[in-house]
PDB file of C-alpha atoms in Angstrom:
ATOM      1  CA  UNK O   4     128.534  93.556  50.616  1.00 57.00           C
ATOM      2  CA  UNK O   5     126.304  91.142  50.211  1.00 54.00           C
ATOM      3  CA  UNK O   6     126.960  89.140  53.344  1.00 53.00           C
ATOM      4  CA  UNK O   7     126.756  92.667  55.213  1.00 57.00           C
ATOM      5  CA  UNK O   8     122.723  93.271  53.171  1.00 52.00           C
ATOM      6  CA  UNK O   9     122.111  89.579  54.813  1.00 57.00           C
ATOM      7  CA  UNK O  10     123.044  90.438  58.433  1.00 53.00           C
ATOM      8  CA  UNK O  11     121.104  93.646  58.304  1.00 52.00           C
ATOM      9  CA  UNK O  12     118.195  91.852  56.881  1.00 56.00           C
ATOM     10  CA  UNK O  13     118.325  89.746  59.921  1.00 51.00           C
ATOM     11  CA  UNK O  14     118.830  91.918  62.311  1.00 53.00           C
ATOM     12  CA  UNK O  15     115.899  94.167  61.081  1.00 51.00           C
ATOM     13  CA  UNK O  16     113.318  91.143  61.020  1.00 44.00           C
ATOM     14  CA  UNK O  17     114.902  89.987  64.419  1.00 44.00           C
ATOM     15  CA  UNK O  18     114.009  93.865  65.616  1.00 48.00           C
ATOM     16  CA  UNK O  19     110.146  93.821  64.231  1.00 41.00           C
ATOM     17  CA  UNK O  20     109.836  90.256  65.829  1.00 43.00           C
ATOM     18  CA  UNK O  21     110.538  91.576  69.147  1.00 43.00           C
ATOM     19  CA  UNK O  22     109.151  94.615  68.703  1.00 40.00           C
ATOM     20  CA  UNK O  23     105.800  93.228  67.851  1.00 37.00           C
ATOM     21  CA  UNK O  24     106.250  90.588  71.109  1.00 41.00           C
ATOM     22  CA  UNK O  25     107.089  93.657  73.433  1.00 36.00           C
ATOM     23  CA  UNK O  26     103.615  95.253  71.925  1.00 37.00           C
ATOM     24  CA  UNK O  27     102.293  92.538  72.684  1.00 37.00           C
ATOM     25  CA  UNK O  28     103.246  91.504  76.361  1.00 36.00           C
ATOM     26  CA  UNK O  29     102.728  95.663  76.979  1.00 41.00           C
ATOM     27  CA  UNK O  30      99.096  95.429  75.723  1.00 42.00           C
ATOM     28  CA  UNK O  31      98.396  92.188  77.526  1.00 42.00           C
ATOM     29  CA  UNK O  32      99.856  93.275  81.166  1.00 42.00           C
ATOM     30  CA  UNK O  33     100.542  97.068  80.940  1.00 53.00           C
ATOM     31  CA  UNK O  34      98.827  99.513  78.346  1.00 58.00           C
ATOM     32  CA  UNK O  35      95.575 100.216  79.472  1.00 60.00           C
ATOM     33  CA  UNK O  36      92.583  99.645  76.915  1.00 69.00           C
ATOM     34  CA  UNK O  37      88.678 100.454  77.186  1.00 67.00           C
ATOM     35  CA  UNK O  38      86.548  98.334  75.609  1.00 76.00           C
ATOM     36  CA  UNK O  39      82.969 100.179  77.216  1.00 73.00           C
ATOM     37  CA  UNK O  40      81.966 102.329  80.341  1.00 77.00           C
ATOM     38  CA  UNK O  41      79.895 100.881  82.625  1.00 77.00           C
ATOM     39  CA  UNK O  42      76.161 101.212  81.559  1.00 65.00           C
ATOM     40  CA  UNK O  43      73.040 100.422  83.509  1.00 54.00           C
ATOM     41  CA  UNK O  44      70.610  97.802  82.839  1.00 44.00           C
ATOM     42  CA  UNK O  45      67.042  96.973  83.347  1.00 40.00           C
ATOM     43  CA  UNK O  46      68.098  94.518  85.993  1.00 43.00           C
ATOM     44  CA  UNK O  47      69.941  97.058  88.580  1.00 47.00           C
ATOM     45  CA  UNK O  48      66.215  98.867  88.391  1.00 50.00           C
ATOM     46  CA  UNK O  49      65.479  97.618  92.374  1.00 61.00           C
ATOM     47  CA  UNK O  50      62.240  98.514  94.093  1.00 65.00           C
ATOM     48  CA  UNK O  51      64.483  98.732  97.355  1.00 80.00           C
ATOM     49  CA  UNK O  52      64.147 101.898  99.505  1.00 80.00           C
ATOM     50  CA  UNK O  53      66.919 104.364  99.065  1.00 85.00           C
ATOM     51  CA  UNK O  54      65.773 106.058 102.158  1.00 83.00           C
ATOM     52  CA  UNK O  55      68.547 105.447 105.307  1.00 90.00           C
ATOM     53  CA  UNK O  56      65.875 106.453 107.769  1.00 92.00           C
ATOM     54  CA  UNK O  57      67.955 107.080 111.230  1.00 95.00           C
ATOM     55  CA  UNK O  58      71.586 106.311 110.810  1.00 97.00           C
ATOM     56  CA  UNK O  59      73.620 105.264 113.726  1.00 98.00           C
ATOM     57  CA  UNK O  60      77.491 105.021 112.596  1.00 97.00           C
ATOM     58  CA  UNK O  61      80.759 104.026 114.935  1.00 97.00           C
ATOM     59  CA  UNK O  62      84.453 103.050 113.793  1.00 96.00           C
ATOM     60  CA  UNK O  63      83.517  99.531 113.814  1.00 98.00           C
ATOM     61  CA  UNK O  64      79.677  99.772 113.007  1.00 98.00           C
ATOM     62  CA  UNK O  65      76.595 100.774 110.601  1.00 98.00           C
ATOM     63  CA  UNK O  66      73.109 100.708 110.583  1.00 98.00           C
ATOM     64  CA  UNK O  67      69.762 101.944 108.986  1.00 98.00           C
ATOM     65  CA  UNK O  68      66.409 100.465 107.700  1.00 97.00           C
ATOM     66  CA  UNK O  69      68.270  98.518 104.950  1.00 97.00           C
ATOM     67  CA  UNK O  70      71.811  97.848 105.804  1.00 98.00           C
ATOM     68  CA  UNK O  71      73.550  96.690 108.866  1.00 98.00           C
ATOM     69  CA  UNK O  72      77.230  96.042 109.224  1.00 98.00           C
ATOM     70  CA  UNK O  73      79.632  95.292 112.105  1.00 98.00           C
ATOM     71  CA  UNK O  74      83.031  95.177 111.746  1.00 98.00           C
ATOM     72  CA  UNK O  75      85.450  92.969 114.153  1.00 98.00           C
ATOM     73  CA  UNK O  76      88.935  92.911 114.071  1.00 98.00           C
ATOM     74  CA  UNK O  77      90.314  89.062 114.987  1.00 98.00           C
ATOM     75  CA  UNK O  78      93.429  87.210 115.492  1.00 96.00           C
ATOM     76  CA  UNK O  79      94.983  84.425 114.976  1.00 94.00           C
ATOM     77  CA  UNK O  80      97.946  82.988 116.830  1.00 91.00           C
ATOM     78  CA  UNK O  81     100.418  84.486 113.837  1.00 95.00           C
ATOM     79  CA  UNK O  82      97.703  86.514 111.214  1.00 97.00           C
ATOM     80  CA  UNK O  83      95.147  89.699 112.141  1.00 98.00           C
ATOM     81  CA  UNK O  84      92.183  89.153 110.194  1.00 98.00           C
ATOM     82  CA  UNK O  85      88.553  91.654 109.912  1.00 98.00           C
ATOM     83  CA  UNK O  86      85.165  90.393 109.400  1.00 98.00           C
ATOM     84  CA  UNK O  87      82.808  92.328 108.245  1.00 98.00           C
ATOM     85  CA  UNK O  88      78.798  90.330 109.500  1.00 98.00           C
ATOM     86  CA  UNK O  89      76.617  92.015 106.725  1.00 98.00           C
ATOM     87  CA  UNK O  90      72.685  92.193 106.943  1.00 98.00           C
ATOM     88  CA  UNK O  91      70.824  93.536 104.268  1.00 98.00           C
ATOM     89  CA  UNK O  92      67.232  94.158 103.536  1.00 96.00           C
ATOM     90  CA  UNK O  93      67.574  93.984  99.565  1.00 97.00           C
ATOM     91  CA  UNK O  94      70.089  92.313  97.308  1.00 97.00           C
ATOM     92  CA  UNK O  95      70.230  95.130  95.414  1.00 97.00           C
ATOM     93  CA  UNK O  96      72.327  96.993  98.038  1.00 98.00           C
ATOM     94  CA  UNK O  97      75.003  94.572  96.924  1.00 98.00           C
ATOM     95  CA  UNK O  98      76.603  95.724  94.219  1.00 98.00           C
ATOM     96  CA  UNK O  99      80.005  95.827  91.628  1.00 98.00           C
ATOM     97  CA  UNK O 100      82.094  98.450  90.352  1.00 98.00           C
ATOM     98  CA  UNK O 101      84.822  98.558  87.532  1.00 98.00           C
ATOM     99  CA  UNK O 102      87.718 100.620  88.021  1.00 98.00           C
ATOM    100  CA  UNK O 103      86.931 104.239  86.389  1.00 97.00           C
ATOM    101  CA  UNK O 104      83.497 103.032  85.535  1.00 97.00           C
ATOM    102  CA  UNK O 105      85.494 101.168  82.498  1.00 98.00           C
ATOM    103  CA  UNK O 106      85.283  97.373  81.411  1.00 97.00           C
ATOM    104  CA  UNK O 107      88.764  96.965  79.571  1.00 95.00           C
ATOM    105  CA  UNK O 108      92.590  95.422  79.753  1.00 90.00           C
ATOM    106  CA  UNK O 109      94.587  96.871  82.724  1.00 92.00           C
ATOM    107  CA  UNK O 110      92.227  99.648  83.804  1.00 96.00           C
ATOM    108  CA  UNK O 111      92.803  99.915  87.451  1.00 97.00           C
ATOM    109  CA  UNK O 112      92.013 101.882  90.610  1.00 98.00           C
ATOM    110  CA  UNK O 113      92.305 101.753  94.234  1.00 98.00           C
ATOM    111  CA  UNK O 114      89.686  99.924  95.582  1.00 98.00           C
ATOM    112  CA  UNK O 115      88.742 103.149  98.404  1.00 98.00           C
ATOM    113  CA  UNK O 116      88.789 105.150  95.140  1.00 98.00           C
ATOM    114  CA  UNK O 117      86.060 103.277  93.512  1.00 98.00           C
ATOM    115  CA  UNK O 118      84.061 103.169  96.720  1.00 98.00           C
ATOM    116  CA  UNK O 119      84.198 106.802  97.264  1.00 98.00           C
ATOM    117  CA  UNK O 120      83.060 107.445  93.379  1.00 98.00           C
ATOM    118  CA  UNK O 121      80.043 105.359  94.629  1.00 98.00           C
ATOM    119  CA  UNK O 122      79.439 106.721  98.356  1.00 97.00           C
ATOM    120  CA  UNK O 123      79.881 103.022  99.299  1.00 98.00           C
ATOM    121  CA  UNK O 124      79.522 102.491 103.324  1.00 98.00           C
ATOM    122  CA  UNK O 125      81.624  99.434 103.003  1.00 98.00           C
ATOM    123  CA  UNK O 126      83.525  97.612  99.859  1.00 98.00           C
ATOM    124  CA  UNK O 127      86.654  95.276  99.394  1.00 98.00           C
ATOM    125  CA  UNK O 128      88.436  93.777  96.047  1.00 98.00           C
ATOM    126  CA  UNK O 129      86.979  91.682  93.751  1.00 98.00           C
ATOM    127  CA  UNK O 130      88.104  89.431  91.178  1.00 97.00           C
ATOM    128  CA  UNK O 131      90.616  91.301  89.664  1.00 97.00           C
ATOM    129  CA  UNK O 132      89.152  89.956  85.976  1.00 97.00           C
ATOM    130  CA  UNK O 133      91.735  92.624  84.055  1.00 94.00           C
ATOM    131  CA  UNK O 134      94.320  90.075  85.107  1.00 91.00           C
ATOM    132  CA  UNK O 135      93.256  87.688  82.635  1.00 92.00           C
ATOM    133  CA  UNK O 136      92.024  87.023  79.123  1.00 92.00           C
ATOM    134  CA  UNK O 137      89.269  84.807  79.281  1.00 95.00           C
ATOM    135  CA  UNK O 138      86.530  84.174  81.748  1.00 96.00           C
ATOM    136  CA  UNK O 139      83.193  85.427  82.312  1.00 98.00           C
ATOM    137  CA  UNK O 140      82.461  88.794  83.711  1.00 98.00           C
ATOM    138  CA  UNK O 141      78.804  90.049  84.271  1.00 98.00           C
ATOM    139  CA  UNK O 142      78.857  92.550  86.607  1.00 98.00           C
ATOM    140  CA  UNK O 143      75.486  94.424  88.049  1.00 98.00           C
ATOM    141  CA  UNK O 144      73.633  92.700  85.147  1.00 98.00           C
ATOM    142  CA  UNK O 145      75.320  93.240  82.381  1.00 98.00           C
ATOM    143  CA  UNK O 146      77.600  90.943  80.097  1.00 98.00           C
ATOM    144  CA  UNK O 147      81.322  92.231  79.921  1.00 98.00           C
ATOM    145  CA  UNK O 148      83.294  88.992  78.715  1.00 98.00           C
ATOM    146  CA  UNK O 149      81.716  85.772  77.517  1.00 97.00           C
ATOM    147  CA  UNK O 150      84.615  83.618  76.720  1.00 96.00           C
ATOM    148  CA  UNK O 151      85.032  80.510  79.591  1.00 96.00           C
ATOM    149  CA  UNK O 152      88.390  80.082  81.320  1.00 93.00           C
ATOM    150  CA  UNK O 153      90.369  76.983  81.394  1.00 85.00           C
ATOM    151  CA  UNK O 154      90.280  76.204  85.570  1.00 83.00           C
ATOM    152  CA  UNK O 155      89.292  74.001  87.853  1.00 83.00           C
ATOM    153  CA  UNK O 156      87.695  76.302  89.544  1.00 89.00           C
ATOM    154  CA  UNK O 157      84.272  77.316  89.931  1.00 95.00           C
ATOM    155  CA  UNK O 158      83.028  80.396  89.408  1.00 98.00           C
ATOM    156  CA  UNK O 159      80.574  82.278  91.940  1.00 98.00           C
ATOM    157  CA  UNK O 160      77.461  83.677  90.552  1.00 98.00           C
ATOM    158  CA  UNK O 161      74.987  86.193  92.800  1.00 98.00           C
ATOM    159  CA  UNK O 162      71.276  86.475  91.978  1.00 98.00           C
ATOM    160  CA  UNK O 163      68.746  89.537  91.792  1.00 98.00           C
ATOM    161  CA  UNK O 164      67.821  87.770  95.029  1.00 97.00           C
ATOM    162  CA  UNK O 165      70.932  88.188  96.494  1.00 98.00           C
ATOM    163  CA  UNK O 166      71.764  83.943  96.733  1.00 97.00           C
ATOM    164  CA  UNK O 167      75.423  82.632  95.835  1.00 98.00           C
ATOM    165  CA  UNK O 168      75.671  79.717  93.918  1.00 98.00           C
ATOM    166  CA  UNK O 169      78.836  78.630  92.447  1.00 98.00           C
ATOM    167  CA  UNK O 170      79.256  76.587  88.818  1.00 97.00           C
ATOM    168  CA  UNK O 171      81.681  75.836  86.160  1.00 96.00           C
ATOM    169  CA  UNK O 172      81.547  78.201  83.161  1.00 97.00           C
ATOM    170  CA  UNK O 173      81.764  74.683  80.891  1.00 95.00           C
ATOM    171  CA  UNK O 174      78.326  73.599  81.813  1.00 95.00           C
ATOM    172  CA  UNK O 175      76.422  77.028  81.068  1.00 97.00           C
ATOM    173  CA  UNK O 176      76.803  80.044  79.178  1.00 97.00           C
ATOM    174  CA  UNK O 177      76.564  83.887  80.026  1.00 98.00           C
ATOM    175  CA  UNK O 178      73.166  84.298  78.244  1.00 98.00           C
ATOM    176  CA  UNK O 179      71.514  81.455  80.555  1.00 98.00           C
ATOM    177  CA  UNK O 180      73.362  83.012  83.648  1.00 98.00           C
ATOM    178  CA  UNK O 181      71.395  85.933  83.013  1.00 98.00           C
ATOM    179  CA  UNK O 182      68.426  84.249  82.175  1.00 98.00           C
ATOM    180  CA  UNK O 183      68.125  82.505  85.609  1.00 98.00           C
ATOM    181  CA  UNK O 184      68.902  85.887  87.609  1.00 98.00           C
ATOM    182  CA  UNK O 185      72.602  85.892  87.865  1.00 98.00           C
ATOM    183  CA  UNK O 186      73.450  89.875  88.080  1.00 98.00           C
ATOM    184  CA  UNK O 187      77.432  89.431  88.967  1.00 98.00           C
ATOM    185  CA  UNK O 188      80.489  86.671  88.725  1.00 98.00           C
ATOM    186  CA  UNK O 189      83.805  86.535  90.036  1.00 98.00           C
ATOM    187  CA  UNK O 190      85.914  83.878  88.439  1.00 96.00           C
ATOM    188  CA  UNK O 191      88.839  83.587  90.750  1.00 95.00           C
ATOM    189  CA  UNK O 192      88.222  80.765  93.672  1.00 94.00           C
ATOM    190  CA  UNK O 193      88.602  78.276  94.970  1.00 96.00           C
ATOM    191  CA  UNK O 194      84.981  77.742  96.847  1.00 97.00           C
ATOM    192  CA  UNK O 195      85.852  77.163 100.144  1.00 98.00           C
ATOM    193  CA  UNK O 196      82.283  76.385 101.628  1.00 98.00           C
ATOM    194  CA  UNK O 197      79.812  74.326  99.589  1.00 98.00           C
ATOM    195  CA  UNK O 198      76.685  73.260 101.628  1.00 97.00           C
ATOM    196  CA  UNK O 199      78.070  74.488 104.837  1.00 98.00           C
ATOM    197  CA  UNK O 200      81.018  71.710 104.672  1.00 98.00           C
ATOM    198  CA  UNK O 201      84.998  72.755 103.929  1.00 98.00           C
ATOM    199  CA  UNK O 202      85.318  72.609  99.910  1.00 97.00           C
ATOM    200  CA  UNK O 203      89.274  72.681  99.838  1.00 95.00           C
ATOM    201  CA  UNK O 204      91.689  70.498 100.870  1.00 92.00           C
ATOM    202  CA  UNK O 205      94.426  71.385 103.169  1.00 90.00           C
ATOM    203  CA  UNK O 206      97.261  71.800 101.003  1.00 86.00           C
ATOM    204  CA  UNK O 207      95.411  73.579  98.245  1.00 85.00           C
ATOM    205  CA  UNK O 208      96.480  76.826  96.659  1.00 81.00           C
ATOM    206  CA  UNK O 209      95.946  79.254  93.792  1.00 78.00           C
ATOM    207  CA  UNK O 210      98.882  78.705  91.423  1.00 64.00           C
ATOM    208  CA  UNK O 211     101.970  79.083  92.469  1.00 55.00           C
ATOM    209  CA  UNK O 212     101.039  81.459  95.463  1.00 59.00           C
ATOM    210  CA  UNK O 213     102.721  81.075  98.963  1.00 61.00           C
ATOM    211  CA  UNK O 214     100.943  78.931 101.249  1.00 77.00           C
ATOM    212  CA  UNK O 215     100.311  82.161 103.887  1.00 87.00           C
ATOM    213  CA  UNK O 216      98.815  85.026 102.515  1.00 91.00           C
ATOM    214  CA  UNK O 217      96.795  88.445 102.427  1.00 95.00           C
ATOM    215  CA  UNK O 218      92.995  87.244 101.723  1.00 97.00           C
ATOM    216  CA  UNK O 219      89.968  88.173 100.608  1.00 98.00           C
ATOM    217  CA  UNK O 220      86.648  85.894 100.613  1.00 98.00           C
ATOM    218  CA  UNK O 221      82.921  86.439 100.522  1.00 98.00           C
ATOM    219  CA  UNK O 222      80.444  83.813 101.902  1.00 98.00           C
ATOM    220  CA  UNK O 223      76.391  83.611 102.829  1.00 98.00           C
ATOM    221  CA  UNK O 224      74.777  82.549 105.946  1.00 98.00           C
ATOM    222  CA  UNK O 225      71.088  81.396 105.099  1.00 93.00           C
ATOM    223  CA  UNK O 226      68.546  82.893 106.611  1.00 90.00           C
ATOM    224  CA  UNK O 227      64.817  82.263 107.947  1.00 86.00           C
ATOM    225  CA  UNK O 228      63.392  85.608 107.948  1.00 86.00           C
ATOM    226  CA  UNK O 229      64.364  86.618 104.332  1.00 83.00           C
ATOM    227  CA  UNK O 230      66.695  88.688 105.468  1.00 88.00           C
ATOM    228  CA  UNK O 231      70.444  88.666 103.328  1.00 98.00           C
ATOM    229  CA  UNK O 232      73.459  87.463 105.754  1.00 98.00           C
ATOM    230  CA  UNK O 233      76.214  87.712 104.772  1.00 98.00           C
ATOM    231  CA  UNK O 234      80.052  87.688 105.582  1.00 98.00           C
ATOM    232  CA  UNK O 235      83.010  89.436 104.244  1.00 98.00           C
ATOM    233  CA  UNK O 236      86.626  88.278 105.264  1.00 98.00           C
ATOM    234  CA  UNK O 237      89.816  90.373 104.775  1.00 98.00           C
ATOM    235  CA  UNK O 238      92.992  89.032 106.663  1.00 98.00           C
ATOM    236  CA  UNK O 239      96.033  90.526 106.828  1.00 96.00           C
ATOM    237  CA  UNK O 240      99.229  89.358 105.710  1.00 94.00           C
ATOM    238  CA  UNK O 241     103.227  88.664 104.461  1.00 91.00           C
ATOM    239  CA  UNK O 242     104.601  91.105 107.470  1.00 90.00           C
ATOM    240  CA  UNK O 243     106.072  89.933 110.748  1.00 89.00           C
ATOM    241  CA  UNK O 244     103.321  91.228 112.168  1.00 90.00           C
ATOM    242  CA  UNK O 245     100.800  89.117 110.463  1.00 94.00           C
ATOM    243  CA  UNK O 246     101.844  85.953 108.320  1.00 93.00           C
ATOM    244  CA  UNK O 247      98.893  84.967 106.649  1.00 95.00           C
ATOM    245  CA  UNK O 248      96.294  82.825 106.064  1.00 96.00           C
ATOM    246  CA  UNK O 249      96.481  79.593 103.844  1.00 95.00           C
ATOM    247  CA  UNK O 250      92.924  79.298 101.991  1.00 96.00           C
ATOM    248  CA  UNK O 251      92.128  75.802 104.330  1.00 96.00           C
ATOM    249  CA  UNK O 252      92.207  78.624 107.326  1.00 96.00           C
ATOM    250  CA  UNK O 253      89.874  80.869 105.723  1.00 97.00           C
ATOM    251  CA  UNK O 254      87.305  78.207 105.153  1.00 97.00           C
ATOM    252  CA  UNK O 255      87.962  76.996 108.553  1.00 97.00           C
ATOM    253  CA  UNK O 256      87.394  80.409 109.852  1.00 98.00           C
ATOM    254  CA  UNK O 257      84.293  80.969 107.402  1.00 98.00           C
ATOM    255  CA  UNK O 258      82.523  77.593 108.156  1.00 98.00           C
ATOM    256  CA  UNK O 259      82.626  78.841 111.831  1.00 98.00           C
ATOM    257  CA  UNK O 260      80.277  81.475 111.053  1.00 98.00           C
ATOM    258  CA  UNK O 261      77.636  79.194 110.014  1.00 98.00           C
ATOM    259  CA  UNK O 262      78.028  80.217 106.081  1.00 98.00           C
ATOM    260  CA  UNK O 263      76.665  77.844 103.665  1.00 98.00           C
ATOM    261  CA  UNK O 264      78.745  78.942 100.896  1.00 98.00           C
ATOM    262  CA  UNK O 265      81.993  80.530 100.482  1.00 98.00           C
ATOM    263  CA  UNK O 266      84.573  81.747  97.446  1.00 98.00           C
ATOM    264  CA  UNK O 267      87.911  83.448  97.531  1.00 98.00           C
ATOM    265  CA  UNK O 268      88.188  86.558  96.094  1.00 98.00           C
ATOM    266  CA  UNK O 269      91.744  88.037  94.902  1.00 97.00           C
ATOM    267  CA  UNK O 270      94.414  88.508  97.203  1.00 95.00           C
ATOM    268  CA  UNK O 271      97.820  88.811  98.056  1.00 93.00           C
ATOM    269  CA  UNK O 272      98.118  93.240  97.691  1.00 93.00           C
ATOM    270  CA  UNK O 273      94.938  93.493  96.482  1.00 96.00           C
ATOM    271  CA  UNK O 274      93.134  92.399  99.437  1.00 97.00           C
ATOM    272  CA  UNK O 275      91.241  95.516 101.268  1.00 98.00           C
ATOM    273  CA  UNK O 276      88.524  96.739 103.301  1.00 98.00           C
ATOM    274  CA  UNK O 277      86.814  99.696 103.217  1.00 98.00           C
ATOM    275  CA  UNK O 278      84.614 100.731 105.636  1.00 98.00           C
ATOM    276  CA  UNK O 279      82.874 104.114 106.237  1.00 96.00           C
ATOM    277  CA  UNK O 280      85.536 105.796 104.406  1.00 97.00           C
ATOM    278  CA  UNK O 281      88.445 104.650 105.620  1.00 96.00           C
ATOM    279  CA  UNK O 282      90.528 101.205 104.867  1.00 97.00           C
ATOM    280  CA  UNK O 283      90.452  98.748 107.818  1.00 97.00           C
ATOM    281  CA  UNK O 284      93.168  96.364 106.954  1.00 97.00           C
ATOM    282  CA  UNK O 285      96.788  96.979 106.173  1.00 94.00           C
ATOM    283  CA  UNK O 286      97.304  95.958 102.405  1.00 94.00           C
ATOM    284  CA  UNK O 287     100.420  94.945 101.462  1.00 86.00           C
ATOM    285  CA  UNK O 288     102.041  95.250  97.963  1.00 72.00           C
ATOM    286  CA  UNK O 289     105.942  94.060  98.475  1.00 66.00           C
ATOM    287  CA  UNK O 290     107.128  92.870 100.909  1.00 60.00           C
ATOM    288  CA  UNK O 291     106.658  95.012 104.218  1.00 63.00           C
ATOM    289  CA  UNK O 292     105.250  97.856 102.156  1.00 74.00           C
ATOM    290  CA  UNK O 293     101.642  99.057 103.121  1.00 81.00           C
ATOM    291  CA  UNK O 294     100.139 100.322 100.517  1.00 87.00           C
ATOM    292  CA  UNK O 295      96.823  99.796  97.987  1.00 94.00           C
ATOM    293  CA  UNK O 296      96.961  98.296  95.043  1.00 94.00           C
ATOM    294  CA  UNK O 297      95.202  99.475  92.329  1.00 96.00           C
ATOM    295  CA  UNK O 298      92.686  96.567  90.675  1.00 97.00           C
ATOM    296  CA  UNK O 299      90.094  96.433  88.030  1.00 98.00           C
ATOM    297  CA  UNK O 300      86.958  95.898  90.228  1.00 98.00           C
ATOM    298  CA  UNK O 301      85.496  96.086  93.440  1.00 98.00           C
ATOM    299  CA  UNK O 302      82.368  95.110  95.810  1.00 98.00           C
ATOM    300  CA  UNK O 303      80.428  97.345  97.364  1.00 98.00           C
ATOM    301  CA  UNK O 304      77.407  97.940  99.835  1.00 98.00           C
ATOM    302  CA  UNK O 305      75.662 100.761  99.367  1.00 98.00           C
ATOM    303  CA  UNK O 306      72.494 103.040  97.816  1.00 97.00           C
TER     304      UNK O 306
END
């Protein structure tokens, strides 16, 4: 009897113990949990005009007194790839959203979904920061995560004035991004374009991701006339139809646009483009399916 009392002992601590790991991994990777909705801040206040004047829209094209964008669809000799040339009069049309207005753990929504909440004209992925633990996330100004990540990679940072510069969250802390300007952060990377020269090698790679895939990247072109240039790169990928790009491509094809600086966004099925309400690229989740994965943040252009 007493050898029987033993055994169930066991097996009922053995039960709690993985019990309290599948909690665990769930909460970490699957059960969603809101820390705080999305609040503005004293620094989204913009003196920018939120008048359009005349508005002249096409499939591939918008313009009006503030924003101009032209979309081109491109291809190389195995991967279809869309570029989005971005002119803007005022950072502030440059902007983040978190999926159902929510900063949290696995909170996600289609990245057309969040642009529609915000009448975006155009918007792709973003960092996807609900993937991980740690890094920083400030995001139209305000402070969502503080704690730095363990990478090699840089972060980007975007000021009130709408200028990238990229930095490792070692050397500073949220508090002093904010201090200088910084309004939003993606910590995903690499930077492929530092001082208009390649940043990456060609064999580089995030983690243990294929060497060809669906991308997303955002880079700057600088500009005499203080007007905001920028360009937005979505490419296509893991279907026979189009392979892929490896990230030394996309800072090939970035640095031919004349960008100074460059930084990879999320990709693989989270890499979309949304453009006058309708998705431009083909996303691709497994395999050959074409579908939109939900993620936990987005860019945007828009009033």
């Amino acid at each position: 009897m007493k050898v029987i009392k033993r055994h169930l002992y066991a097996m009922l601590v053995t039960l709690c113990l993985i019990g309290a790991n599948t909690y665990s991994l769930l909460k970490v990777f699957v059960l969603p949990q809101a820390v705080s909705k999305v609040t503005t801040t004293t620094s989204q206040t913009s003196t920018a005009s939120t008048s359009t004047g005349t508005v002249t829209k096409t499939d591939s094209s918008y313009k009006d007194d503030n924003i101009s964008i032209n979309i081109s669809t491109n291809k190389t000799s195995d991967t279809t790839y869309y570029v989005a040339d971005i002119t803007l009069s005022d950072a502030s049309y440059l902007k983040t959203a978190l999926a159902q207005n929510t900063y949290g753990t696995n909170i996600t929504e289609t990245t057309s979904s969040m642009a529609s909440a915000n009448n975006a004209i155009f918007a792709i992925n973003g960092d996807y920061y609900g993937a991980n633990q740690s890094g920083y996330v400030i995001k139209n100004g305000t402070v969502y995560r503080s704690t730095t990540r363990s990478s090699d990679y840089e972060d980007l940072a975007i000021y009130s004035d709408g200028h990238f510069e990229t930095f490792n969250e070692s050397d500073t802390s949220t508090q002093d991004l904010i201090d200088s300007g910084v309004v939003n952060t993606f910590a995903f990377g690499p930077t492929l374009v530092k001082n208009g020269q390649i940043a990456i090698s060609e064999s580089e790679e995030v983690g243990q991701a294929m060497a060809e895939n669906p991308r997303t990247a955002i880079g700057i072109i600088q500009t005499d006339d203080g007007s905001l240039h920028y360009i937005v790169i979505v490419s296509d990928g893991r279907t026979s139809e189009s392979s892929g790009l490896t990230l030394y491509e996309m800072a090939e094809i970035m640095q031919s646009y004349g960008v100074t600086t460059a930084y990879n966004l999320d990709g693989g099925g989270s890499s979309t483009m949304y453009f006058n309400g309708q998705i431009i690229n083909k996303p691709t989740t497994n395999g050959n399916t074409i579908s939109e994965r939900a993620v936990s943040d987005s860019v945007y252009i828009g009033y």
